[in-house]
Structure formats: structure tokens, C-alpha cells
Coordinates of N, CA and C in Angstrom, one line a residue:
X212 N 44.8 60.1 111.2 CA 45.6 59.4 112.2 C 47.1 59.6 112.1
X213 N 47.7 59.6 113.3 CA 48.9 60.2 113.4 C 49.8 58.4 112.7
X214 N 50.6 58.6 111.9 CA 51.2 57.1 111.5 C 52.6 56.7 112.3
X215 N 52.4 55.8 113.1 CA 53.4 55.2 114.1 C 54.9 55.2 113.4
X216 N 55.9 55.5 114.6 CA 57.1 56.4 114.2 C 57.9 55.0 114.5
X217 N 58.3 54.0 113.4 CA 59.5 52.9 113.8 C 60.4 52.9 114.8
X218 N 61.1 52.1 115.6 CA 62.6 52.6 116.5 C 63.3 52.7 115.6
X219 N 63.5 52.5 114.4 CA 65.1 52.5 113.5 C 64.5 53.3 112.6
X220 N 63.7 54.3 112.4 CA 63.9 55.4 111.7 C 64.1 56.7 113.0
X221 N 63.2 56.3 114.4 CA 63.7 57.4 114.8 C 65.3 57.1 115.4
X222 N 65.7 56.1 115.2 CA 67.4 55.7 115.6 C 67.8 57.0 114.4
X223 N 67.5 56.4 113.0 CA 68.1 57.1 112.1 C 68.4 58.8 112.0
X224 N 67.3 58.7 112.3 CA 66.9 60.9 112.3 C 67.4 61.1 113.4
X225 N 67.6 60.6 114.3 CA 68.4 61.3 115.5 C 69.7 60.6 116.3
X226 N 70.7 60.1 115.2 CA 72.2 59.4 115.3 C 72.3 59.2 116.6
X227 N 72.7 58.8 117.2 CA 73.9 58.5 118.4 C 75.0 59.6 118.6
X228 N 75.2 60.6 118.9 CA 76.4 61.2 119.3 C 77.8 60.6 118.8
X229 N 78.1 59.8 119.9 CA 79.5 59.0 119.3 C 79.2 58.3 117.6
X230 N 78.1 57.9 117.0 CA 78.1 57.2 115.8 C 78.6 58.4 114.6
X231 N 77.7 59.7 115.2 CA 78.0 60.8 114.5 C 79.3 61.1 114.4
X232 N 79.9 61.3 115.7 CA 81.5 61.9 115.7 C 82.2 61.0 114.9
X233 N 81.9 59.5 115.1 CA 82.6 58.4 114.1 C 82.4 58.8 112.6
X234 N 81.3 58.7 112.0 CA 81.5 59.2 110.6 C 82.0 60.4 110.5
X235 N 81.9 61.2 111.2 CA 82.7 62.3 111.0 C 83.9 62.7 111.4
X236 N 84.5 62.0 111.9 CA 86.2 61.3 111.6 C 86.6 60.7 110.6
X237 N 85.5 59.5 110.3 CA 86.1 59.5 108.9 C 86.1 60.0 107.7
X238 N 84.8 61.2 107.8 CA 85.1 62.1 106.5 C 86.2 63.3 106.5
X239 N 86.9 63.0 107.9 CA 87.9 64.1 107.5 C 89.0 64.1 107.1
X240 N 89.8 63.0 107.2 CA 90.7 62.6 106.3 C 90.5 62.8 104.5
X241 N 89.3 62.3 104.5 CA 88.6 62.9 102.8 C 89.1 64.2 102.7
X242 N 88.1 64.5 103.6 CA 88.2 66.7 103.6 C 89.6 66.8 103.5
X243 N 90.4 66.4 104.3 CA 91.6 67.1 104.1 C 92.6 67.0 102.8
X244 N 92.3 65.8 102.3 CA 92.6 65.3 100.9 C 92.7 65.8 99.6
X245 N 91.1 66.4 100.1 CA 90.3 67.1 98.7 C 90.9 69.0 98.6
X246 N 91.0 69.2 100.3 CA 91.8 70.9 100.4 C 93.1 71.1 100.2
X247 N 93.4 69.7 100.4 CA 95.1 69.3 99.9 C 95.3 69.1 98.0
X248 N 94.3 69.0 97.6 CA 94.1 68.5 96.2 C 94.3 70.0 95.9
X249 N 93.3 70.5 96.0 CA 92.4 71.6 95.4 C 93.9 72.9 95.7
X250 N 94.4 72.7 96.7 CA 95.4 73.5 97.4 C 96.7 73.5 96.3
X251 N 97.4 72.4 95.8 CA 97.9 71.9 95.0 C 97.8 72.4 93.6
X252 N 96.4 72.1 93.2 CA 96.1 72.6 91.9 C 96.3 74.0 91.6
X253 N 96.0 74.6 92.8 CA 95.7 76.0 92.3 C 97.3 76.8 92.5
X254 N 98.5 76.1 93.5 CA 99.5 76.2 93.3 C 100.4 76.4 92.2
X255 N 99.9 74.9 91.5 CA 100.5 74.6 90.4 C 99.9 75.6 89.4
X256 N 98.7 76.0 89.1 CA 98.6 77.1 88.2 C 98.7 78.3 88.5
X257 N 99.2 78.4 89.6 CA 100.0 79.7 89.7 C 101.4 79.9 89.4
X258 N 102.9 78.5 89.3 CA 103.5 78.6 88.7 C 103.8 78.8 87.3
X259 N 102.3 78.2 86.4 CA 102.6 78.5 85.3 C 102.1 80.0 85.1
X260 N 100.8 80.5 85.2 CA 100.6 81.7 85.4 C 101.8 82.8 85.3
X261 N 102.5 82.7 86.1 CA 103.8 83.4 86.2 C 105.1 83.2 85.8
X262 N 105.0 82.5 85.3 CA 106.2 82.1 84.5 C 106.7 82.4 83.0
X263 N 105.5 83.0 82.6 CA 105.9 83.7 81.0 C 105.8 85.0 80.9
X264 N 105.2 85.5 82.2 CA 105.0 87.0 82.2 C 106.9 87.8 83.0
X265 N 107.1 86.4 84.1 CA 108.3 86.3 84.3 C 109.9 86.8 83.3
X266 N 109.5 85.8 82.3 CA 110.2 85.6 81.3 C 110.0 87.2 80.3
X267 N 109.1 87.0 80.0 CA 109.2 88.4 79.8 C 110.2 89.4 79.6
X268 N 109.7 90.2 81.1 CA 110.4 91.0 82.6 C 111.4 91.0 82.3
X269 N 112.0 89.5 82.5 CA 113.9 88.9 82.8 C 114.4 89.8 81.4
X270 N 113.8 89.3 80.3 CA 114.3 89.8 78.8 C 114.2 91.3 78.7
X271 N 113.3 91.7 78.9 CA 112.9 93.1 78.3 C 114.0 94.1 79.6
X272 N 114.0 93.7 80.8 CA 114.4 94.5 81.6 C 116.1 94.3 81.4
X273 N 116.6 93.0 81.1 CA 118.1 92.2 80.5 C 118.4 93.7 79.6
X274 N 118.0 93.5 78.4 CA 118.5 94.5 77.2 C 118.0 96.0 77.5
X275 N 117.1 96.4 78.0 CA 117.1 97.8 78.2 C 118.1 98.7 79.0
X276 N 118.4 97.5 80.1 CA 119.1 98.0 80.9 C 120.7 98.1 80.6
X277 N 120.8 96.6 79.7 CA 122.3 97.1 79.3 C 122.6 98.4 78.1
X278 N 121.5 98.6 77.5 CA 121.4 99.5 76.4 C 121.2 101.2 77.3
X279 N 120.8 100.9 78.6 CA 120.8 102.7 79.4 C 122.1 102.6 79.5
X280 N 122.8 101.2 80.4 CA 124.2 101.5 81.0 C 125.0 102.2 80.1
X281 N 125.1 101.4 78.7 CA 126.0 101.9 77.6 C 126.0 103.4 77.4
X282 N 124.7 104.0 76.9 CA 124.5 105.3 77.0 C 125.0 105.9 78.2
X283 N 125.0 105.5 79.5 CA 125.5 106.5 80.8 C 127.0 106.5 80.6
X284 N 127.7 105.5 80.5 CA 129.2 105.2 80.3 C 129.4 105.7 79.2
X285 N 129.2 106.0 77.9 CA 129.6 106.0 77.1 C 129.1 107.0 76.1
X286 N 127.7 107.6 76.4 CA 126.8 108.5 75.6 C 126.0 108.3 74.4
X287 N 125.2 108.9 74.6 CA 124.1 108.3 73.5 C 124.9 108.5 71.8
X288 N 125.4 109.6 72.0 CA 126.3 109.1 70.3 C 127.1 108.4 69.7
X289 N 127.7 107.6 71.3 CA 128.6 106.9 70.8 C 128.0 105.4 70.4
X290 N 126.7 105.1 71.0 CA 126.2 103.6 71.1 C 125.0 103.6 70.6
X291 N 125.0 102.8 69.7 CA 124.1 102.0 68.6 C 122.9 101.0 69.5
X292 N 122.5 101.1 68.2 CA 121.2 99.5 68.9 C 122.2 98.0 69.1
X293 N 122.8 98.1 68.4 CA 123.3 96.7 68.8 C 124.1 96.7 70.4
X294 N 124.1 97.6 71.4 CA 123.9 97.8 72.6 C 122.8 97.2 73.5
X295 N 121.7 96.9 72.3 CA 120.8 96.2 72.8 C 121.0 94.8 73.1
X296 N 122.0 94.1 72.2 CA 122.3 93.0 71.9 C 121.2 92.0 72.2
X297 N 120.9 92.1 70.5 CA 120.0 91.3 69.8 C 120.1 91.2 68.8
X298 N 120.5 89.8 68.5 CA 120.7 89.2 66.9 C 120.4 88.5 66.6
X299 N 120.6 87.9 65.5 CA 119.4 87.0 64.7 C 119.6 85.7 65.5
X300 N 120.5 85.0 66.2 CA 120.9 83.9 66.6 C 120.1 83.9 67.8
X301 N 120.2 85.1 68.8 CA 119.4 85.5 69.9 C 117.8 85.4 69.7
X302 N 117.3 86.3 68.9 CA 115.6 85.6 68.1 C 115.3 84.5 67.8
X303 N 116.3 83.9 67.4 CA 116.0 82.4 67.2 C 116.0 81.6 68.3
X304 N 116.8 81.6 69.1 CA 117.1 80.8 70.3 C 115.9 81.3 71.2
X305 N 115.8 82.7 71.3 CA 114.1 82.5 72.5 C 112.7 82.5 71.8
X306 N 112.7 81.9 70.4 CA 111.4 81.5 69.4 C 111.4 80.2 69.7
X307 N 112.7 79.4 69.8 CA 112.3 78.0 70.4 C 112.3 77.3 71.6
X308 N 112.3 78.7 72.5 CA 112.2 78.5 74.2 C 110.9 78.8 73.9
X309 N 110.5 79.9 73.3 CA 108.6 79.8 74.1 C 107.6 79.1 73.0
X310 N 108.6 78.6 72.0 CA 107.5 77.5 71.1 C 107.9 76.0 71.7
X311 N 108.8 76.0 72.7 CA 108.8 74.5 73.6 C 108.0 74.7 74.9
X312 N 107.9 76.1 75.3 CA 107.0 76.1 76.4 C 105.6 75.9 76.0
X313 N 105.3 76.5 74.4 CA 103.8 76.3 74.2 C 103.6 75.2 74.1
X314 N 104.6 74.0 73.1 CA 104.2 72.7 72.6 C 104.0 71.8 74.0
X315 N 104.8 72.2 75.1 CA 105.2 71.3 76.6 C 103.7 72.1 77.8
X316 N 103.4 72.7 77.5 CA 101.9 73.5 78.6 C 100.5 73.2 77.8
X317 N 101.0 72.6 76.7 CA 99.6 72.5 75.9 C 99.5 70.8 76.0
X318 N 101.3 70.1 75.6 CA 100.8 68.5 75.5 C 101.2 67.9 76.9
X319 N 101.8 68.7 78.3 CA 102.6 67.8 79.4 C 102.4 69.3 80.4
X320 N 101.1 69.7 80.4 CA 101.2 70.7 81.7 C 101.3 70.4 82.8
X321 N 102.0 69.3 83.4 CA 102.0 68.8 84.5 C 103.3 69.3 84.6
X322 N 104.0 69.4 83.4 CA 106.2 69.5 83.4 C 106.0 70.7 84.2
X323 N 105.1 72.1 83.6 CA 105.3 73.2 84.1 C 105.3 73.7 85.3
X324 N 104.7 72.4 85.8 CA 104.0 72.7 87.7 C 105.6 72.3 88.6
X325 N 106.7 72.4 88.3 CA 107.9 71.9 89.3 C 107.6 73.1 89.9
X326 N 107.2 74.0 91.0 CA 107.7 75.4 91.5 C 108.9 75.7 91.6
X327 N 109.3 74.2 92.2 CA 110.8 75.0 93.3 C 111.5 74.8 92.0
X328 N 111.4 74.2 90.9 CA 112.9 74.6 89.9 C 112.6 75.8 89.2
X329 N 111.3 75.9 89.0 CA 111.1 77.5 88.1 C 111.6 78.0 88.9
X330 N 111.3 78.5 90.6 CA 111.8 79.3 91.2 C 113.3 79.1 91.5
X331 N 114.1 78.4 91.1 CA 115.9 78.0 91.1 C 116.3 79.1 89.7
X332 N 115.4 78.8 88.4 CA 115.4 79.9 87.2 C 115.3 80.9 87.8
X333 N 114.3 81.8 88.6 CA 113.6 83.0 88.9 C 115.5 83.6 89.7
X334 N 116.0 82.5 90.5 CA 117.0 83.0 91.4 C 118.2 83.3 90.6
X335 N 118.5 82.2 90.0 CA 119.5 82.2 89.0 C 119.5 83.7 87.9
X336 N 118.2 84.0 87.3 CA 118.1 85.4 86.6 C 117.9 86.7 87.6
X337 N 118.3 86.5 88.7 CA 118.5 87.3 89.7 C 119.6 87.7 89.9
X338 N 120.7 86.8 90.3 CA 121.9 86.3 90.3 C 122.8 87.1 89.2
X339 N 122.2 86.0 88.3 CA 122.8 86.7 86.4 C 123.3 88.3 86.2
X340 N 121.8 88.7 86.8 CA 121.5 90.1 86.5 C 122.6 90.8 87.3
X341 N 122.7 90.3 88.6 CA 123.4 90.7 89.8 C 125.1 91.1 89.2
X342 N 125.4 90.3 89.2 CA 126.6 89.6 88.7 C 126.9 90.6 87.3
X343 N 126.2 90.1 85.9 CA 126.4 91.0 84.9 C 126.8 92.8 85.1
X344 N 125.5 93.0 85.9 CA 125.2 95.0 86.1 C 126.7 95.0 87.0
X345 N 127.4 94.4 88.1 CA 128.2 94.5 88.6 C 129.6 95.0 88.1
X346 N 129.6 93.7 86.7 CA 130.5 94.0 85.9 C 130.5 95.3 85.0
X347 N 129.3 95.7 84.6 CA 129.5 96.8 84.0 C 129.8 97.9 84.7
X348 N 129.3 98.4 85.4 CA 129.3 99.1 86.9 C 130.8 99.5 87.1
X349 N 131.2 98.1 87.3 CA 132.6 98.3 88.5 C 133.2 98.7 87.0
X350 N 133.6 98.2 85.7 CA 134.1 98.9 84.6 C 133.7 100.3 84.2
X351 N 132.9 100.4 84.2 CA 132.4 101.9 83.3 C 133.0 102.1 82.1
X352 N 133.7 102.9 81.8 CA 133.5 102.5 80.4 C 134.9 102.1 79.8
X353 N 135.3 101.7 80.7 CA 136.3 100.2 79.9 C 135.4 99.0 79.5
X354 N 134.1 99.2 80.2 CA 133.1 98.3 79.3 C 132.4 98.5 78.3
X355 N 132.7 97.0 77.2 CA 132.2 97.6 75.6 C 131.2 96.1 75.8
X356 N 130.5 96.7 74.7 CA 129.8 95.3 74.0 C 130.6 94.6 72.8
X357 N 131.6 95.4 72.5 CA 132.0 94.7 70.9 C 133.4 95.2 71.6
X358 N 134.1 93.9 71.7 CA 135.7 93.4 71.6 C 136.5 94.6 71.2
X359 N 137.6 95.6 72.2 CA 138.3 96.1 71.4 C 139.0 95.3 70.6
X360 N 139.8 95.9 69.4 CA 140.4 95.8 68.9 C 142.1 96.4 68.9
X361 N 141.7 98.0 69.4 CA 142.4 99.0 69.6 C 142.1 99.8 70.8
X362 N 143.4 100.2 71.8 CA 143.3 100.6 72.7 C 143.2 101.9 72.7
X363 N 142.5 102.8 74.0 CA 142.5 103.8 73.7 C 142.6 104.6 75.1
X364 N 142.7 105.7 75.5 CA 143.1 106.4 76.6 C 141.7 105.9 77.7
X365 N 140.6 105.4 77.0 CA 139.4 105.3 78.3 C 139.9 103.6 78.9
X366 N 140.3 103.1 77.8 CA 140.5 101.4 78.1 C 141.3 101.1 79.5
X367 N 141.3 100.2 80.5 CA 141.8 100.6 81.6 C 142.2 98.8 82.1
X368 N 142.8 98.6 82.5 CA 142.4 96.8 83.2 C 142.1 97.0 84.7
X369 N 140.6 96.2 84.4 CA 139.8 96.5 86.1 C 140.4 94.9 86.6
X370 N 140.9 95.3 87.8 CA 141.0 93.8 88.7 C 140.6 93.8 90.0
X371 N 139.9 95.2 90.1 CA 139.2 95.5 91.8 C 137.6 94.9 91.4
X372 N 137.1 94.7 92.4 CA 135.4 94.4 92.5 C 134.9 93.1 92.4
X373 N 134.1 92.8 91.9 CA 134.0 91.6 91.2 C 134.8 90.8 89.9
X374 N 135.7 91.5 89.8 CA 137.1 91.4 88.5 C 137.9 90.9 89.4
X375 N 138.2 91.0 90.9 CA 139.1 90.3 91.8 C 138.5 88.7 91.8
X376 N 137.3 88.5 91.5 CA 136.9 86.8 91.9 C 136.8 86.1 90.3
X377 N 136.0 86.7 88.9 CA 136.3 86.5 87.5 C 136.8 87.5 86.7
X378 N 137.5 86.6 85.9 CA 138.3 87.6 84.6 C 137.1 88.6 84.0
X379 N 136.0 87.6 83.6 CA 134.8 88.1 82.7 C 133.8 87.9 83.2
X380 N 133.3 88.8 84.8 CA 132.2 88.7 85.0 C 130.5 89.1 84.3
X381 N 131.1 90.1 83.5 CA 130.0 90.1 81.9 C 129.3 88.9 81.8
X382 N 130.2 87.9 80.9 CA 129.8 86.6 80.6 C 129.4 85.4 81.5
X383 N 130.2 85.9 83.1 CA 129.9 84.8 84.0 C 127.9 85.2 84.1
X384 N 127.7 86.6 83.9 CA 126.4 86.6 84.8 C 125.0 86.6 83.2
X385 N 125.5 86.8 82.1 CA 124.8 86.5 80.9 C 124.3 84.4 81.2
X386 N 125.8 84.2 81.2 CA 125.6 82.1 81.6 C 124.7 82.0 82.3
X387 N 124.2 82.7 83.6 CA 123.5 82.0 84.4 C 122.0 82.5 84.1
X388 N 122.0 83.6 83.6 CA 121.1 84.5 83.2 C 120.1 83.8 82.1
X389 N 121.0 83.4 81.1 CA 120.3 82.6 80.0 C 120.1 81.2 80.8
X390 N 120.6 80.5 81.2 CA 120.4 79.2 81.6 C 119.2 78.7 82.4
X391 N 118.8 80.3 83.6 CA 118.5 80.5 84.8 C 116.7 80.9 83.7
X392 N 116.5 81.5 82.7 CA 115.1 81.6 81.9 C 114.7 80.4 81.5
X393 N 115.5 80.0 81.4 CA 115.4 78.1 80.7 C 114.5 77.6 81.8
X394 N 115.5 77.5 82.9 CA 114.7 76.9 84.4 C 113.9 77.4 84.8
X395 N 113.7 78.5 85.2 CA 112.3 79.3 85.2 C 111.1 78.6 84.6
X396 N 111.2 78.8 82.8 CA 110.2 78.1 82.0 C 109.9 76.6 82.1
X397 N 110.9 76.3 83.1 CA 111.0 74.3 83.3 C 110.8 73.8 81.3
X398 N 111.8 74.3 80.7 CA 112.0 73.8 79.5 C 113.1 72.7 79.4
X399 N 113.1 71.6 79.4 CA 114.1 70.6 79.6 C 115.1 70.5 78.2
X400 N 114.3 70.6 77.1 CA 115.0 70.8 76.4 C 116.4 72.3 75.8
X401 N 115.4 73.5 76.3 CA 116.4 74.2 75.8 C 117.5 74.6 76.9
X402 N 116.9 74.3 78.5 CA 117.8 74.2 79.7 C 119.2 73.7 78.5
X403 N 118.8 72.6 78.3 CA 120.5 71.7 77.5 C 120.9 72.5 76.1
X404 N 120.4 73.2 75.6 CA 120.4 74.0 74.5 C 121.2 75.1 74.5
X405 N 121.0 75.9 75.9 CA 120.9 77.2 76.1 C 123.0 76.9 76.3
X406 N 122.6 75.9 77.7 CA 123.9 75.7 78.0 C 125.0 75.7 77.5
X407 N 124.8 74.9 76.7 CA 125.6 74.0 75.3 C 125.8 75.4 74.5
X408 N 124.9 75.7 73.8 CA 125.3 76.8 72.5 C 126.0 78.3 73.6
X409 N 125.6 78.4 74.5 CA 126.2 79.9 74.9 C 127.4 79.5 75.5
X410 N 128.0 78.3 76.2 CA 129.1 78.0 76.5 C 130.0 77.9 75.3
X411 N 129.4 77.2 74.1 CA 130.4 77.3 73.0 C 130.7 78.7 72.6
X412 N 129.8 79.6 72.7 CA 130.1 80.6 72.0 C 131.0 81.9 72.8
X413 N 131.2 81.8 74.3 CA 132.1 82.2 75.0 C 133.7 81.7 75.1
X414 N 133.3 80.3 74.6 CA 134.5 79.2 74.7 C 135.5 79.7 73.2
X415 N 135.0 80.1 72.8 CA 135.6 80.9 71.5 C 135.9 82.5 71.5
X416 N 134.7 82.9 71.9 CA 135.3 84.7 72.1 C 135.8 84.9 73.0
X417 N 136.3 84.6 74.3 CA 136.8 84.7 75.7 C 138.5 84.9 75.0
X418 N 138.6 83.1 74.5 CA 140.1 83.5 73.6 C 140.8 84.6 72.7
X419 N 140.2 84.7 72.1 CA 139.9 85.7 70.6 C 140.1 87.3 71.4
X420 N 138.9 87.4 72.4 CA 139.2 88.6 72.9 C 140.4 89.1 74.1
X421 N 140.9 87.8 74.9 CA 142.1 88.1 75.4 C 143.7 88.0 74.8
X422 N 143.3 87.6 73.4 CA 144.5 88.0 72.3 C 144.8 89.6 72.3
X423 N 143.7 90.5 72.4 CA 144.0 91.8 72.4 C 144.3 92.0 73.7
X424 N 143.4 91.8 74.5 CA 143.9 91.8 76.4 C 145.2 92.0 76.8
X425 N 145.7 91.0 75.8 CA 147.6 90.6 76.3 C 147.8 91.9 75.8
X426 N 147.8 92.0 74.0 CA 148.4 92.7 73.4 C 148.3 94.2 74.1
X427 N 147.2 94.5 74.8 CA 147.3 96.2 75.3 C 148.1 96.1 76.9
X428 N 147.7 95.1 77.8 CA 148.2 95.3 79.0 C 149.6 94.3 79.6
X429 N 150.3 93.2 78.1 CA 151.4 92.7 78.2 C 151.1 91.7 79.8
X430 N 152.6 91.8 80.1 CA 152.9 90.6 81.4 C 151.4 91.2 82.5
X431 N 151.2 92.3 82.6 CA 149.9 92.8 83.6 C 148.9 91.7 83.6
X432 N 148.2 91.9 82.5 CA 147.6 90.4 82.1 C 147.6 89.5 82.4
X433 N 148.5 88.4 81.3 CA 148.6 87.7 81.6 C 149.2 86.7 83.1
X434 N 149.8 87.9 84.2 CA 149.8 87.7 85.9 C 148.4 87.6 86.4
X435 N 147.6 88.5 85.5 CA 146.1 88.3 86.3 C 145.3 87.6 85.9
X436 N 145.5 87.2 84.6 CA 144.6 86.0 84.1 C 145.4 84.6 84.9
X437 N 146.6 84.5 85.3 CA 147.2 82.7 85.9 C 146.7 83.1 87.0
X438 N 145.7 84.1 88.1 CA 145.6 83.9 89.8 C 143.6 83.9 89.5
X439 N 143.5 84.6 88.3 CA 142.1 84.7 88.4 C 141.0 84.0 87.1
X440 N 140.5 83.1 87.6 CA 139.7 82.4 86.7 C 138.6 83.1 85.8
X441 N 138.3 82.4 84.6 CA 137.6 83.2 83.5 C 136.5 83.4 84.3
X442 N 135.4 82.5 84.7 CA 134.2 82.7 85.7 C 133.3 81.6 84.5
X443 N 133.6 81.1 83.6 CA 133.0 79.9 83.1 C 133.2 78.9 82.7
X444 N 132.6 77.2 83.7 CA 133.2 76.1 83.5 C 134.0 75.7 82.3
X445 N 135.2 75.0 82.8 CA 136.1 74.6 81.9 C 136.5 75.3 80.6
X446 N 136.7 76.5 81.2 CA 137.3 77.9 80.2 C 138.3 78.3 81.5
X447 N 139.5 77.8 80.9 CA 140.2 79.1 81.7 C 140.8 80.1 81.1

């Protein structure tokens, strides 16, 4: 025998139209929630994803390139590895940028997820680079890595190019450069680290090395250093 079919199970098995469209309005706000979630997450692990391979790049492409420029300006016999500039101070300082990135993505991987400030880093080491290659560029080889001491027939005072807006755009685009990996890595601590120790350490050789500045190019100089600023805060 056929067993009799209830009204409120066949209500059930075959909804109402409008009852239907009703729950299924309200599951879409959920849906959208959950693709908004999911959308998010996989965002966010895409900033970190890229952000150490980033770092990297910024580094390895930073020193190779200043170590070809030297050699084009200046010839492979005349320039050493320390053209690479890398020192013991420099090893140390990016051993505790990526042992703050490991200890901060392992205990607060949420820090890592800002995009838009990694990507302010990403711009800023763009910038840096920009800015730096410019200076060497527009010099050639009145650009050194190590401070004359003694002047010589190649030594020249550049004040065209980017030398018309900083005294030392070298050091203006290294500042942003280091600062701008910090941000990148969203490292909160060595962001203040990076800052602090490479501003001190300009804030000292900037003087030191325009003692010889004066000494080779006299009143020239010092007219072009009172119209044109060093290119790092509160260094004039």
C-alpha cells in the first residue's frame, strides 16, 4: 500500500517560492562574509609570501649594482670588494631585521598582514634606489665609496642633476632605502633601529667628509652647501 503523503511534509519537499527566495536572502549576506573572509586571508598571505623574497631582491640587487657602477666609473682595478659595502655592522643589522621578522611571523603573524605599509617599504626601496643610482650616475667618477681625503684631477664638484636639490644624494637615497626594507618587512622594531643608527652614522660622516669638501673646492663650496640642503633630516 501506497503510505499517505502529510500536507506539511509535502509543504516541506516542495517550499513556497517566496519562502525559498527568503532563506536565500538570508544566506547571502553569510556567503558574502565568508568570500570576504577567505578573500582577506589569502590577501594577507600573499603579503607575507612576498615580502622576504622582496627583501632579498632590494639587498642583493642594492650592492651588486653599486659594486658594477664602481667598476664602470672607475675600473675593475681600481675597486675592491668593499665597493660592495658590507661590513660587519651592516651583517649585523640585517641578522636582526630577519630574526625580528622570524620571531614576529612565527609569534604575531597578523603584524605581517598590513599590505599597504609593506607596500609604502616596497615604494620607498624604489625611491632609495632611484635617488641613490642617480647620484652616482650624475657623478661618475667623482663618485667614491670611501671619503676622499686627497684631491685629484678626476675629483670634480657636481651641483647639476639631482646635486642641484641635495648636497648628498648618495646618502639621501641609502636613508630611505634602509628604512623603506624595514617597512616592507612591517618590522616595528628595527623601522626605529634602522632610522636611529643610520641617521647617526651620516650625522657624523656628512661633517667629517665636508671638512675635505671645503678644503678642495674653498668659498665654491661652502656657497653651495648655504643654498643647498644635505638631503637628511636635521643635518644641514
Amino acid at each position: 500500500m501506497r503510505s499517505p503523503i502529510s500536507p506539511g511534509r509535502a509543504a516541506e519537499s516542495n517550499p513556497n517560492p517566496g519562502i525559498l527566495l527568503l532563506r536565500l536572502g538570508g544566506g547571502i549576506p553569510a556567503l558574502l562574509r565568508l568570500l570576504q573572509g577567505e578573500m582577506a586571508e589569502a590577501a594577507m598571505a600573499y603579503t607575507a609570501s612576498r615580502q622576504l623574497p622582496q627583501f632579498i631582491f632590494a639587498v642583493a640587487f642594492f650592492h651588486s649594482s653599486e659594486y658594477a657602477l664602481a667598476v664602470f666609473y672607475h675600473g675593475r682595478s681600481n675597486v675592491t670588494f668593499s665597493s660592495l659595502l658590507i661590513s660587519k655592522q651592516y651583517v649585523v643589522a640585517m641578522v636582526c631585521a630577519l630574526l625580528e621578522y622570524a620571531i614576529e611571523i612565527l609569534l604575531f603573524p597578523r603584524l605581517k598582514e598590513y599590505w599597504w605599509v609593506s607596500n609604502i617599504g616596497l615604494v620607498m626601496i624604489l625611491i632609495g634606489e632611484l635617488i641613490r643610482k642617480a647620484a652616482v650616475i650624475t657623478a661618475g667618477q667623482s663618485f667614491t665609496h670611501l671619503i676622499r681625503k686627497y684631491h685629484d684631477d678626476h675629483h670634480e664638484l657636481i651641483t647639476h642633476g639631482i646635486y642641484r636639490f641635495v648636497r648628498h644624494p648618495g646618502y639621501t637615497g641609502f636613508f630611505i632605502w634602509a628604512t623603506g626594507t624595514q617597512i616592507m618587512l612591517c618590522n616595528p622594531v628595527c623601522i626605529i633601529a634602522f632610522i636611529v643608527v643610520v641617521w647617526r652614522f651620516f650625522s657624523t660622516r656628512i661633517p667629517y667628509e665636508e671638512f675635505f669638501l671645503r678644503q678642495f673646492f674653498g668659498f665654491q663650496y661652502v656657497e653651495y652647501a648655504k643654498r643647498v640642503p644635505s638631503g637628511l633630516p636635521f643635518i644641514r
